[in-house]
Short mmCIF file of C-alpha atoms in Angstrom, two decimals:
data_model
loop_
_atom_site.label_atom_id
_atom_site.label_comp_id
_atom_site.label_asym_id
_atom_site.label_seq_id
_atom_site.Cartn_x
_atom_site.Cartn_y
_atom_site.Cartn_z
CA MET T 159 -7.09 12.65 14.94
CA MET T 160 -9.32 14.82 12.76
CA TYR T 161 -12.96 13.87 12.36
CA LEU T 162 -13.37 11.07 9.83
CA SER T 163 -16.65 9.90 8.32
CA ALA T 164 -17.78 7.53 5.59
CA ALA T 165 -18.51 10.54 3.38
CA ASN T 166 -15.39 12.51 4.24
CA HIS T 167 -12.23 10.69 5.24
CA ARG T 168 -9.38 12.28 3.32
CA ILE T 169 -6.24 13.23 5.21
CA PRO T 170 -3.66 15.77 3.98
CA LEU T 171 -0.44 14.92 2.17
CA SER T 172 2.65 17.14 2.48
CA ASP T 173 2.39 18.33 -1.14
CA GLY T 174 -1.08 19.89 -0.70
CA ASN T 175 -3.01 16.89 -2.04
CA SER T 176 -5.01 14.50 0.16
CA ILE T 177 -5.57 10.75 0.45
CA PRO T 178 -8.66 8.82 1.59
CA ILE T 179 -7.75 7.00 4.82
CA ILE T 180 -9.25 3.73 3.57
CA GLY T 181 -8.73 2.18 0.16
CA LEU T 182 -9.46 -1.12 -1.54
CA GLY T 183 -6.38 -3.24 -2.17
CA THR T 184 -6.58 -4.98 -5.56
CA PHE T 185 -3.79 -7.57 -5.39
CA SER T 186 -5.05 -11.07 -6.07
CA GLU T 187 -2.95 -14.02 -7.21
CA PRO T 188 -3.61 -13.83 -10.98
CA ALA T 189 -3.70 -17.62 -11.37
CA LEU T 190 -6.39 -17.95 -8.69
CA THR T 191 -8.62 -15.05 -9.75
CA LYS T 192 -11.51 -15.12 -12.22
CA LYS T 193 -11.46 -12.53 -14.97
CA GLY T 194 -13.87 -9.74 -14.02
CA ASP T 195 -13.70 -10.30 -10.24
CA CYS T 196 -11.52 -7.25 -9.74
CA ALA T 197 -13.74 -4.94 -11.85
CA ALA T 198 -16.87 -6.15 -10.05
CA SER T 199 -15.22 -5.53 -6.66
CA VAL T 200 -14.14 -1.99 -7.56
CA LYS T 201 -17.67 -1.15 -8.74
CA ILE T 202 -19.21 -2.52 -5.53
CA ALA T 203 -16.63 -0.63 -3.48
CA ILE T 204 -17.47 2.67 -5.21
CA ASP T 205 -21.17 2.09 -4.50
CA ILE T 206 -20.34 1.44 -0.82
CA GLY T 207 -18.32 4.66 -0.55
CA TYR T 208 -14.69 3.74 -1.23
CA ARG T 209 -12.84 6.37 -3.25
CA HIS T 210 -9.26 5.08 -2.95
CA PHE T 211 -7.93 2.12 -4.96
CA ASP T 212 -4.48 0.66 -4.57
CA GLY T 213 -3.14 -1.25 -7.56
CA ALA T 214 -0.07 -2.02 -9.63
CA HIS T 215 0.93 -3.02 -13.13
CA LEU T 216 2.44 -6.12 -11.50
CA TYR T 217 -1.05 -7.30 -10.42
CA GLN T 218 -2.13 -7.77 -14.07
CA ASN T 219 -5.57 -6.27 -13.45
CA GLU T 220 -5.19 -2.50 -13.84
CA ASN T 221 -7.39 -2.67 -16.95
CA GLU T 222 -10.23 -4.04 -14.80
CA VAL T 223 -9.78 -1.30 -12.20
CA GLY T 224 -9.84 1.26 -15.01
CA ASP T 225 -12.97 -0.22 -16.60
CA ALA T 226 -14.80 -0.13 -13.27
CA ILE T 227 -13.81 3.49 -12.61
CA SER T 228 -14.78 4.56 -16.16
CA GLU T 229 -18.15 2.88 -15.80
CA LYS T 230 -18.90 4.59 -12.49
CA ILE T 231 -17.85 7.98 -13.90
CA ALA T 232 -20.07 7.43 -16.97
CA GLU T 233 -22.95 6.51 -14.65
CA GLY T 234 -22.51 9.82 -12.84
CA LYS T 235 -21.86 8.04 -9.54
CA VAL T 236 -18.44 9.71 -9.13
CA LYS T 237 -16.21 12.26 -10.84
CA ARG T 238 -12.57 11.56 -11.68
CA GLU T 239 -11.42 13.98 -8.98
CA ASP T 240 -13.34 12.01 -6.32
CA ILE T 241 -11.26 8.92 -7.10
CA PHE T 242 -7.76 8.35 -5.71
CA TYR T 243 -5.67 5.75 -7.53
CA CYS T 244 -2.24 4.59 -6.40
CA GLY T 245 -0.06 2.79 -8.96
CA LYS T 246 3.38 1.26 -8.48
CA LEU T 247 6.73 1.19 -10.26
CA TRP T 248 8.09 -2.37 -10.25
CA ALA T 249 11.70 -3.41 -9.53
CA THR T 250 12.52 -4.14 -13.20
CA ASN T 251 11.74 -0.52 -14.19
CA HIS T 252 14.00 1.44 -11.83
CA VAL T 253 16.36 2.56 -14.62
CA PRO T 254 15.47 6.25 -15.12
CA GLU T 255 14.55 5.96 -18.80
CA MET T 256 12.11 3.14 -18.01
CA VAL T 257 10.12 5.08 -15.39
CA LEU T 258 7.99 7.23 -17.70
CA PRO T 259 7.13 4.30 -20.05
CA ALA T 260 6.11 2.21 -17.01
CA LEU T 261 3.78 4.95 -15.77
CA GLU T 262 2.38 5.43 -19.28
CA ARG T 263 1.64 1.69 -19.45
CA THR T 264 -0.32 1.98 -16.21
CA LEU T 265 -2.23 5.02 -17.47
CA LYS T 266 -3.07 3.25 -20.73
CA SER T 267 -4.39 0.18 -18.86
CA LEU T 268 -6.46 2.39 -16.57
CA LYS T 269 -7.59 4.68 -19.41
CA LEU T 270 -6.77 7.65 -17.16
CA ASP T 271 -4.67 10.70 -17.94
CA TYR T 272 -3.08 10.85 -14.48
CA VAL T 273 -2.76 8.77 -11.31
CA ASP T 274 -3.08 10.35 -7.88
CA LEU T 275 -0.09 8.59 -6.38
CA TYR T 276 2.75 6.65 -7.98
CA ILE T 277 5.17 4.81 -5.72
CA ILE T 278 8.39 2.82 -5.92
CA GLU T 279 7.05 -0.64 -5.00
CA VAL T 280 10.28 -2.00 -3.50
CA PRO T 281 13.68 -0.32 -2.98
CA MET T 282 15.44 -3.24 -4.69
CA ALA T 283 16.21 -3.05 -8.41
CA PHE T 284 16.03 -6.19 -10.56
CA LYS T 285 17.46 -6.80 -14.03
CA PRO T 286 15.71 -4.24 -16.28
CA GLY T 287 13.31 -5.58 -18.87
CA ASN T 288 9.92 -7.18 -19.38
CA GLU T 289 10.58 -10.29 -17.28
CA VAL T 290 8.97 -9.26 -13.95
CA TYR T 291 10.77 -11.91 -11.86
CA PRO T 292 14.10 -12.27 -13.66
CA LYS T 293 16.19 -15.36 -12.84
CA ASP T 294 19.15 -17.03 -14.52
CA GLU T 295 19.13 -20.62 -15.83
CA ASN T 296 19.93 -21.89 -12.33
CA GLY T 297 16.96 -20.13 -10.81
CA LYS T 298 19.10 -17.43 -9.17
CA TRP T 299 17.56 -13.95 -8.96
CA LEU T 300 19.02 -11.38 -11.34
CA TYR T 301 19.55 -8.12 -9.49
CA HIS T 302 20.54 -4.69 -10.74
CA LYS T 303 22.48 -1.99 -8.94
CA SER T 304 19.94 0.34 -7.33
CA ASP T 305 20.21 4.10 -7.71
CA LEU T 306 17.13 5.22 -5.83
CA CYS T 307 17.95 8.91 -6.24
CA ALA T 308 18.12 8.59 -10.04
CA THR T 309 14.82 6.67 -10.07
CA TRP T 310 13.30 9.39 -7.88
CA GLU T 311 14.40 12.15 -10.27
CA ALA T 312 12.68 10.31 -13.12
CA LEU T 313 9.50 10.21 -11.00
CA GLU T 314 9.78 13.94 -10.31
CA ALA T 315 9.82 14.51 -14.09
CA CYS T 316 6.56 12.48 -14.37
CA LYS T 317 4.96 14.77 -11.78
CA ASP T 318 6.18 17.84 -13.67
CA ALA T 319 4.60 16.39 -16.83
CA GLY T 320 1.23 16.17 -15.02
CA LEU T 321 0.98 12.36 -15.20
CA VAL T 322 0.93 11.91 -11.42
CA LYS T 323 -0.21 14.20 -8.60
CA SER T 324 1.85 12.79 -5.71
CA LEU T 325 4.95 10.63 -5.38
CA GLY T 326 5.73 8.06 -2.71
CA VAL T 327 7.56 4.86 -1.87
CA SER T 328 6.87 1.42 -0.45
CA ASN T 329 8.85 -1.03 1.70
CA PHE T 330 11.51 1.62 2.39
CA ASN T 331 13.39 1.59 5.67
CA ARG T 332 14.62 4.71 7.42
CA ARG T 333 17.99 4.74 5.65
CA GLN T 334 16.34 4.46 2.24
CA LEU T 335 13.88 7.26 3.06
CA GLU T 336 16.79 9.44 4.21
CA LEU T 337 18.60 8.75 0.95
CA ILE T 338 15.76 10.54 -0.87
CA LEU T 339 15.01 13.16 1.79
CA ASN T 340 18.67 14.22 1.83
CA LYS T 341 19.14 14.12 -1.95
CA PRO T 342 20.80 17.30 -3.25
CA GLY T 343 18.32 19.26 -5.37
CA LEU T 344 15.30 17.27 -4.15
CA LYS T 345 12.24 18.73 -5.86
CA TYR T 346 9.41 16.68 -4.32
CA LYS T 347 9.49 14.80 -1.03
CA PRO T 348 7.90 11.37 -0.85
CA VAL T 349 4.40 11.92 0.59
CA SER T 350 3.88 8.32 1.70
CA ASN T 351 5.57 5.03 2.57
CA GLN T 352 3.45 1.91 2.06
CA VAL T 353 4.52 -0.83 4.46
CA GLU T 354 3.13 -3.81 6.33
CA CYS T 355 1.32 -2.53 9.42
CA HIS T 356 -1.27 -4.13 11.74
CA PRO T 357 -1.72 -4.90 15.48
CA TYR T 358 0.93 -7.66 15.38
CA PHE T 359 3.39 -5.43 13.50
CA THR T 360 2.67 -1.86 14.57
CA GLN T 361 5.83 -0.18 13.17
CA PRO T 362 6.31 2.23 16.12
CA LYS T 363 9.78 3.47 15.12
CA LEU T 364 9.18 3.81 11.40
CA LEU T 365 5.84 5.48 12.08
CA LYS T 366 7.49 8.02 14.37
CA PHE T 367 10.20 8.74 11.80
CA CYS T 368 7.63 9.17 9.02
CA ARG T 369 5.53 11.53 11.17
CA GLN T 370 8.61 13.68 11.85
CA HIS T 371 9.06 14.04 8.09
CA ASP T 372 5.41 14.52 7.15
CA ILE T 373 5.29 11.16 5.38
CA VAL T 374 1.94 9.36 5.59
CA VAL T 375 2.18 5.65 6.39
CA VAL T 376 -0.08 3.45 4.25
CA ALA T 377 -0.67 0.02 5.78
CA TYR T 378 -0.70 -2.99 3.50
CA SER T 379 -1.92 -6.28 4.96
CA PRO T 380 -3.75 -4.30 7.70
CA LEU T 381 -5.68 -7.50 8.55
CA GLY T 382 -2.69 -9.80 8.23
CA THR T 383 -2.31 -11.72 4.96
CA SER T 384 -3.49 -14.72 3.05
CA ARG T 385 -1.78 -17.84 4.38
CA ASN T 386 0.19 -18.58 1.23
CA PRO T 387 3.46 -20.14 2.48
CA LEU T 388 5.19 -19.20 -0.79
CA TRP T 389 5.40 -15.57 0.36
CA VAL T 390 3.86 -15.40 3.84
CA ASN T 391 5.58 -16.20 7.14
CA ILE T 392 2.97 -18.53 8.64
CA SER T 393 4.72 -18.96 11.98
CA SER T 394 2.63 -16.06 13.35
CA PRO T 395 -0.95 -16.94 14.26
CA PRO T 396 -3.72 -15.39 12.15
CA LEU T 397 -4.34 -11.84 13.37
CA LEU T 398 -8.13 -12.05 13.16
CA ASN T 399 -8.22 -14.88 15.72
CA ASP T 400 -6.75 -12.56 18.34
CA ALA T 401 -8.62 -12.62 21.69
CA LEU T 402 -8.31 -8.89 22.42
CA LEU T 403 -9.47 -7.81 18.94
CA ASN T 404 -12.43 -10.17 19.23
CA SER T 405 -13.40 -9.01 22.73
CA LEU T 406 -13.26 -5.36 21.66
CA GLY T 407 -15.32 -6.38 18.65
CA LYS T 408 -18.00 -7.76 20.97
CA LYS T 409 -18.01 -4.55 22.99
CA TYR T 410 -18.59 -2.36 19.91
CA ARG T 411 -20.66 -4.90 17.96
CA LYS T 412 -17.89 -5.01 15.37
CA THR T 413 -15.64 -7.74 13.97
CA ALA T 414 -11.97 -8.23 14.84
CA ALA T 415 -11.18 -6.96 11.33
CA GLN T 416 -13.08 -3.73 11.90
CA VAL T 417 -11.27 -3.20 15.22
CA ALA T 418 -7.88 -3.80 13.55
CA LEU T 419 -8.68 -1.29 10.78
CA ARG T 420 -10.05 1.28 13.23
CA PHE T 421 -6.85 1.00 15.28
CA ASN T 422 -4.75 2.14 12.32
CA ILE T 423 -6.98 4.91 10.99
CA GLN T 424 -7.27 6.33 14.49
CA ARG T 425 -3.44 6.64 14.45
CA GLY T 426 -3.57 8.46 11.11
CA VAL T 427 -2.39 5.39 9.21
CA VAL T 428 -4.09 4.76 5.86
CA VAL T 429 -5.41 1.19 5.41
CA ILE T 430 -5.88 -0.67 2.13
CA PRO T 431 -7.53 -4.01 2.97
CA LYS T 432 -7.94 -6.29 -0.04
CA SER T 433 -11.13 -8.23 -0.58
CA PHE T 434 -13.09 -9.33 -3.62
CA LYS T 435 -16.01 -10.54 -1.45
CA PRO T 436 -18.87 -7.99 -1.44
CA GLU T 437 -19.83 -8.56 2.21
CA ARG T 438 -16.20 -8.14 3.34
CA ILE T 439 -15.65 -5.06 1.19
CA LYS T 440 -18.68 -3.57 2.94
CA GLU T 441 -17.65 -4.69 6.44
CA ASN T 442 -14.14 -3.24 6.05
CA PHE T 443 -15.61 0.18 5.23
CA GLN T 444 -17.85 0.31 8.31
CA ILE T 445 -15.20 1.72 10.64
CA PHE T 446 -16.34 5.34 10.95
CA ASP T 447 -19.21 4.82 13.42
CA PHE T 448 -17.19 3.89 16.50
CA SER T 449 -13.89 4.81 18.10
CA LEU T 450 -11.47 3.12 20.47
CA THR T 451 -10.49 4.65 23.80
CA GLU T 452 -6.92 5.69 24.51
CA GLU T 453 -6.49 2.66 26.80
CA GLU T 454 -7.84 0.32 24.11
CA MET T 455 -5.45 1.83 21.56
CA LYS T 456 -2.56 1.20 23.98
CA SER T 457 -3.63 -2.38 24.62
CA ILE T 458 -3.79 -3.06 20.86
CA GLU T 459 -0.35 -1.45 20.42
CA ALA T 460 0.91 -3.89 23.06
CA LEU T 461 -0.01 -6.82 20.77
CA ASN T 462 3.00 -5.90 18.61
CA THR T 463 5.29 -8.91 18.14
CA ASN T 464 7.65 -7.23 15.67
CA ILE T 465 7.20 -10.25 13.40
CA ARG T 466 6.34 -9.62 9.75
CA PHE T 467 3.97 -11.73 7.70
CA VAL T 468 5.59 -10.42 4.49
CA GLU T 469 9.36 -10.84 4.84
CA MET T 470 10.40 -11.11 1.15
CA LEU T 471 13.16 -13.48 2.25
CA MET T 472 13.75 -14.68 -1.30
CA TRP T 473 15.44 -11.29 -1.88
CA CYS T 474 17.29 -11.00 1.45
CA ASP T 475 20.67 -11.09 -0.34
CA HIS T 476 19.85 -7.96 -2.38
CA PRO T 477 22.05 -5.01 -1.31
CA GLU T 478 18.92 -2.88 -0.89
CA TYR T 479 16.86 -5.54 0.95
CA PRO T 480 15.01 -3.24 3.39
CA PHE T 481 14.36 -5.47 6.38
CA HIS T 482 17.83 -6.17 7.78
CA ASP T 483 17.78 -2.76 9.49
CA GLU T 484 15.86 -2.35 12.73
CA TYR T 485 13.44 -0.01 10.90
#
C-alpha cells in the first residue's frame, strides 16, 4: 500500500483521476436530522482535513453539503479542486433521458459546475418519475425494466459534457459489473464500486474481481450501520463491540472504529464513515498515524461472517436484485 497521510491520502483511479481514501458519508434519516446539521458537519470535516464527501440527491441534503463547501472555498480554506464529491443516480432516474437532468439537479443543489464522481446508486430500476419510492395502491413496489448499459451510455455523455470527472457504480455484483465492462463500444470503464464492506463483511471475492479490473472498492457502512430494523439486519452483533478490534485498539491506543477503518484503507479500500458528531468525525480521520501488521490484517479478515447489515430485502424480487449471486 502506498504511503498515506492526513495531508496526502489520494489513491489513483483508472481514468487518471484520484480519490481520497477517506470521505465523510452524509446520509442521515431526513426525519431524524436537524436542518443545518449536515452543513455544520461538512465544515468541521474540512477543517479536520477531510476532502472527500459522499452524498446523494436521495439524502435531501445536497444543498447543505454545497453551502458548506462554498463557504470553505470563500474562506480560502480549500480550493474546488481539493474537494472530491461523489453524487448518486437514484433508481427512478435510470431511463437514459432522465440521467442528465438528475445530475443537473444535483449540481444545482450543490452550486457546483461538476462533481468528481457520479455513480449508479443501485442496479435496480424503479418506475421512472419524481416519486423516489414508488408503490402501487396495495403497497407493492413498482419496478421498471433495467437497461444498465443504456443508463451507462447516458452517464458517459455527462462525462463528455464536463459535468462529472469520473463514473462509477454502487451495489453491483460481478455479473452486473461485467455487463458494463463487456459492453460493445464502452467509452469509460466504471472506476469504482461502492458496496458494504467492513471486518464482518470483508468482500474477498468481489474485492479480488474489482482489483483485476482496476475498479476501486468504496466501503459504505465501514463501521457497521445504525441499528434501524427497518433497513438493517440486526441479527449480527454490533461490529464495534468486537473483542479483537477492541484489543488491537488498546495495543495502538486507538478505538475499535479506528482499527476497522485502518483495516480497509490498508487494503486499498476507500472508507466513507458517516457521522454528524464532531468528536467522531475527528476520531474517524485519525487513522494515518499507525498501521496494522500483516498478521493483524489476517486476523481481522478472519472475522468475516459473510453476513450483510444492509440486505435491501424489500427489493429481493427485483430482477436486478444484486445479492442473490455469491458476489
